[in-house]
PDB file of C-alpha atoms in Angstrom:
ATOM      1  CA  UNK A   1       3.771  15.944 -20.230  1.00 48.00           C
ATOM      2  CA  UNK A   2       5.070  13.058 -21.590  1.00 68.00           C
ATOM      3  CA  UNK A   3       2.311  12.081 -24.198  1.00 75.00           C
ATOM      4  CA  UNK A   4       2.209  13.926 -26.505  1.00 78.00           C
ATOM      5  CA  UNK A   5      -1.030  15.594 -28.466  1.00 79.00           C
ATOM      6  CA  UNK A   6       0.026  12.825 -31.086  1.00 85.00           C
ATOM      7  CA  UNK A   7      -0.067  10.055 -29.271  1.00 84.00           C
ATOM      8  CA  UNK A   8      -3.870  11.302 -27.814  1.00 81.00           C
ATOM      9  CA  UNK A   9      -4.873  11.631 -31.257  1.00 84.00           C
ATOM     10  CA  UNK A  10      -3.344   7.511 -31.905  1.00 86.00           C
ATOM     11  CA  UNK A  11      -4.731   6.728 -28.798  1.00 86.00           C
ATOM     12  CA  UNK A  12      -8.414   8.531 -29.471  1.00 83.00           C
ATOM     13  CA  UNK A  13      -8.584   6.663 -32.926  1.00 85.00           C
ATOM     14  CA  UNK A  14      -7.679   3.051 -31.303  1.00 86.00           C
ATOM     15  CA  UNK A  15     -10.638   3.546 -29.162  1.00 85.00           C
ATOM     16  CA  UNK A  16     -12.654   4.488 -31.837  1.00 84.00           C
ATOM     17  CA  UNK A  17     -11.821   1.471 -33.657  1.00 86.00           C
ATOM     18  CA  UNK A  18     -12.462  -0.602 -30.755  1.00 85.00           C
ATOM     19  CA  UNK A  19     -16.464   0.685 -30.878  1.00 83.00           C
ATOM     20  CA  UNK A  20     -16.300   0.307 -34.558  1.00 85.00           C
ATOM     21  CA  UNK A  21     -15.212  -3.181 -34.457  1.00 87.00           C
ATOM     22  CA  UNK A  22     -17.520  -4.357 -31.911  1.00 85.00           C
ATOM     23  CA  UNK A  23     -15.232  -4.638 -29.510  1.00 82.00           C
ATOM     24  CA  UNK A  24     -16.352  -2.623 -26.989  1.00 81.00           C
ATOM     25  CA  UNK A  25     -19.639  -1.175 -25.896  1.00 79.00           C
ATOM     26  CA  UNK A  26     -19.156   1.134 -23.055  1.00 79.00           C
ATOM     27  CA  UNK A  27     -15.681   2.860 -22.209  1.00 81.00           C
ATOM     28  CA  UNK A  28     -15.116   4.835 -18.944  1.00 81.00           C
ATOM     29  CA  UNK A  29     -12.272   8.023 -20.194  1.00 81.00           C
ATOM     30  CA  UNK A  30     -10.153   8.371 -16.803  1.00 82.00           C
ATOM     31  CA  UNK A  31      -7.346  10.700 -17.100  1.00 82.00           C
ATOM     32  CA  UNK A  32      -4.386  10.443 -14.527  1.00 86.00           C
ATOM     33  CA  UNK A  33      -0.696  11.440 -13.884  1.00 86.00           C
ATOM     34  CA  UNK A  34       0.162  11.082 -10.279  1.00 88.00           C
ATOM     35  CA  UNK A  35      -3.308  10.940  -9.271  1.00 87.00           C
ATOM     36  CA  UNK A  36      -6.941  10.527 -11.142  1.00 87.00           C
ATOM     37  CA  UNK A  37      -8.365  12.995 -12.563  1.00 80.00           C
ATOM     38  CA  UNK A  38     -11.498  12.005 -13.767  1.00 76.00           C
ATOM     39  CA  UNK A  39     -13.719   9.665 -13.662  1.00 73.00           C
ATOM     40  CA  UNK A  40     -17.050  10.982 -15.730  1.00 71.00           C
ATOM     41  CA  UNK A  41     -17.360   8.476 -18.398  1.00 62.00           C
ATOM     42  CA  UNK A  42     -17.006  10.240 -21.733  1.00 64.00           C
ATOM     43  CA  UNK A  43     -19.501  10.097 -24.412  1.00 61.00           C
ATOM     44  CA  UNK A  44     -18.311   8.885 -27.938  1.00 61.00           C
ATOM     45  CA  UNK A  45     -20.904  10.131 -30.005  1.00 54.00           C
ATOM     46  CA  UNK A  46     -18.301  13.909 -29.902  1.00 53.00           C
ATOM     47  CA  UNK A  47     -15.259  13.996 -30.394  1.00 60.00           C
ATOM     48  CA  UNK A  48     -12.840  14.651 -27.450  1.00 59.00           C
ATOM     49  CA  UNK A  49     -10.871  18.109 -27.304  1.00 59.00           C
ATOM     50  CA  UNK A  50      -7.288  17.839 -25.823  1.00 53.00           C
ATOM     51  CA  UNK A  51      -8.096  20.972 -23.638  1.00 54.00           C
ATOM     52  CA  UNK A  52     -10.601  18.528 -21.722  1.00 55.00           C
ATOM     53  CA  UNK A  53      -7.877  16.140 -20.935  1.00 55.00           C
ATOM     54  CA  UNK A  54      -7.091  16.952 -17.225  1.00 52.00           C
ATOM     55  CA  UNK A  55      -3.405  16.320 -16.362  1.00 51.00           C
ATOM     56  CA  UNK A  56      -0.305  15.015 -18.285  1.00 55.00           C
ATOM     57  CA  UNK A  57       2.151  15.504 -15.695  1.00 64.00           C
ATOM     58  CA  UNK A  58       4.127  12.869 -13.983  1.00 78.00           C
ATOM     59  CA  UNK A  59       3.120   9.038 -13.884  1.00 89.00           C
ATOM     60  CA  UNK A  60       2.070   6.988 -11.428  1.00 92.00           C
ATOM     61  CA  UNK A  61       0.316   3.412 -13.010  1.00 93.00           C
ATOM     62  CA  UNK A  62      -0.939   2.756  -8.914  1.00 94.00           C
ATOM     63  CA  UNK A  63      -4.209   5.153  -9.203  1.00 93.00           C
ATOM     64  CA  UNK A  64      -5.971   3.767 -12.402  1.00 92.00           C
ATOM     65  CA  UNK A  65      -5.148   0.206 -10.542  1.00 93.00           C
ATOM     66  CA  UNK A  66      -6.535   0.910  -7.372  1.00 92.00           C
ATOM     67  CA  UNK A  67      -9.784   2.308  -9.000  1.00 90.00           C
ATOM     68  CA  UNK A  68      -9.775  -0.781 -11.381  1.00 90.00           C
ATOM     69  CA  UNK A  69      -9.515  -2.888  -8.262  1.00 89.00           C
ATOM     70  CA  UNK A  70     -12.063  -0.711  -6.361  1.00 89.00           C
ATOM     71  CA  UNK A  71     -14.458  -1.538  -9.220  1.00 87.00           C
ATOM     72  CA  UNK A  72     -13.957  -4.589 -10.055  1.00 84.00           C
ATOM     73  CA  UNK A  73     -17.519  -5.560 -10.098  1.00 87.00           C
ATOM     74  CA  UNK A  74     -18.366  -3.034 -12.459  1.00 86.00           C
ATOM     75  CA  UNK A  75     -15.611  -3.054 -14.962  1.00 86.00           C
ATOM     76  CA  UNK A  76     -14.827  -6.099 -17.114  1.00 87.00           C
ATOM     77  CA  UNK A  77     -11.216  -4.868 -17.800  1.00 89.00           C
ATOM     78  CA  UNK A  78      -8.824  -1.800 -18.073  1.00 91.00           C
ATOM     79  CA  UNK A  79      -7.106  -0.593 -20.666  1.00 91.00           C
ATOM     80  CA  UNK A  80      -4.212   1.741 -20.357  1.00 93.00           C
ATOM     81  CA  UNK A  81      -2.798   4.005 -22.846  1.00 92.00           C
ATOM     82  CA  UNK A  82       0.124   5.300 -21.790  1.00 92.00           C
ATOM     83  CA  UNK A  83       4.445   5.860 -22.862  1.00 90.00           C
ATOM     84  CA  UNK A  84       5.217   3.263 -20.150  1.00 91.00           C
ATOM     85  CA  UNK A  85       7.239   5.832 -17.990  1.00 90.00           C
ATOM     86  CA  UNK A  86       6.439   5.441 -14.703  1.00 89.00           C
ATOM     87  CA  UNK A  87       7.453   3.342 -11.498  1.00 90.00           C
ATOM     88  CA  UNK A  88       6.129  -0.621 -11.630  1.00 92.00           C
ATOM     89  CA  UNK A  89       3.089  -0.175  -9.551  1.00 91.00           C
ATOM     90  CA  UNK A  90       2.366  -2.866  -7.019  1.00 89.00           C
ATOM     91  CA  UNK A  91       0.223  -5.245  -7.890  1.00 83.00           C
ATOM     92  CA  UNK A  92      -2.484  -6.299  -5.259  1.00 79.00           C
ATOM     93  CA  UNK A  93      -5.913  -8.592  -5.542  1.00 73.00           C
ATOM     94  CA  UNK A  94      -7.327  -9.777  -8.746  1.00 74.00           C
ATOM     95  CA  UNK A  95      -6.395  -7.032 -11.651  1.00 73.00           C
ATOM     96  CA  UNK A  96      -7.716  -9.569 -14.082  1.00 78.00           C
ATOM     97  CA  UNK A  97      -8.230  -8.598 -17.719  1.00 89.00           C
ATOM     98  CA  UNK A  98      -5.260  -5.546 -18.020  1.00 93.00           C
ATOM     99  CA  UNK A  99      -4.611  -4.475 -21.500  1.00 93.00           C
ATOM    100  CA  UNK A 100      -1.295  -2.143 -21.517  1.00 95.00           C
ATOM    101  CA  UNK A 101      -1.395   0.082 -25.152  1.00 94.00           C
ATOM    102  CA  UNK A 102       2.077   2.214 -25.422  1.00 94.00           C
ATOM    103  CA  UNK A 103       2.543   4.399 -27.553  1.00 91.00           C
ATOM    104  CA  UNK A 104       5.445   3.045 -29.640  1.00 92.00           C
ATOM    105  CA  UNK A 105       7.018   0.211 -30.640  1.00 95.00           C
ATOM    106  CA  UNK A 106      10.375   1.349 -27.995  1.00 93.00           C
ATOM    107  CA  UNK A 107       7.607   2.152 -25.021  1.00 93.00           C
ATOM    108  CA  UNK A 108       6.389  -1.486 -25.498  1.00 95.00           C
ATOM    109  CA  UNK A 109       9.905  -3.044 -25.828  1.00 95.00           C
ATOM    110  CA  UNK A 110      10.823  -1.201 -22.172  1.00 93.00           C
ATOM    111  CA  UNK A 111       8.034  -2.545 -20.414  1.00 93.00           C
ATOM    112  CA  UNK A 112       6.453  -5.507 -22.105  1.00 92.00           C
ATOM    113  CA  UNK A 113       8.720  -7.517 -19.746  1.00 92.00           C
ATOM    114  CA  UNK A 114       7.288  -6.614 -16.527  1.00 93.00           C
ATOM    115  CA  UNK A 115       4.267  -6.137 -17.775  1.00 93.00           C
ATOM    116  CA  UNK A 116       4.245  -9.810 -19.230  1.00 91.00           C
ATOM    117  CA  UNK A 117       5.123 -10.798 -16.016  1.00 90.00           C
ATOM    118  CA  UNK A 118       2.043  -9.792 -14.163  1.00 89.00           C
ATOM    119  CA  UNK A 119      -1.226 -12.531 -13.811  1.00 88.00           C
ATOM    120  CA  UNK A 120      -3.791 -11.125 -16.579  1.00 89.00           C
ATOM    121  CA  UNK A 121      -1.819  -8.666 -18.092  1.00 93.00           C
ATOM    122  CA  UNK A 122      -0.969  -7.974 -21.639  1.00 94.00           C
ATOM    123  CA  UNK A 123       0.879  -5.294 -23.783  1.00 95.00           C
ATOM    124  CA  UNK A 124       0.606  -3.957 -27.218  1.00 94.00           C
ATOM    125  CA  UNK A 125       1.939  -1.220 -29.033  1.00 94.00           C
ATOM    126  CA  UNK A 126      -0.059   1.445 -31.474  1.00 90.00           C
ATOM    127  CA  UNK A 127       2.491   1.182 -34.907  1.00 87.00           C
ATOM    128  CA  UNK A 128       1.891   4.429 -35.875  1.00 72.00           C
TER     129      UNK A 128
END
């Protein structure tokens, strides 16, 4: 509920840039609020339609971590996109390699400081 179409649409385009770029070669889409929602990766080569996104309720950052940390043999980071609303999750093992995207430059000025505070984390904003 609270990101908006908008914000999908910023969020779609950064990870469009991040194949683009070179960045990236493979990308696992999970949706979550309170709880996952999927975890089919998504193919790039279509565009994604927001009636496919599953969710957009309440937020809880504890899921996507768990499954990160569940996986960590198969997944050389996690990125999430996301308004930053939400409890501070609990942090257990080795969440190396967390990239926090918010989607404005207020999101990332309410949480960069926790998020800062966590072993491998980093934030960044979208400055559209």
């Amino acid at each position: 509920g609270s990101i908006t179409d908008q914000s999908f649409e910023h969020f779609y385009h950064a990870i469009k840039n991040f194949f683009f770029l070179g960045i990236i070669q493979k990308i696992d889409l999970i949706f979550f609020d309170v709880n996952l929602k999927n975890t089919t990766p998504v193919n790039f080569t279509r565009k994604v339609e927001l009636k496919e996104i599953q969710g957009r309720g309440g937020t809880n950052f504890q899921p996507p971590l768990d499954y990160y940390l569940e996986k960590k043999d198969f997944y050389k980071g996690l990125i999430i996109f996301t308004d930053g609303e939400g409890e501070i999750p609990a942090f257990k093992g080795n969440q190396k390699s967390v990239l926090w995207i918010l989607d404005s430059y207020n999101s990332w000025k309410n949480t960069s400081q926790w998020i800062s505070n966590v072993l491998g984390h980093r934030s960044t904003y979208l400055p559209f």
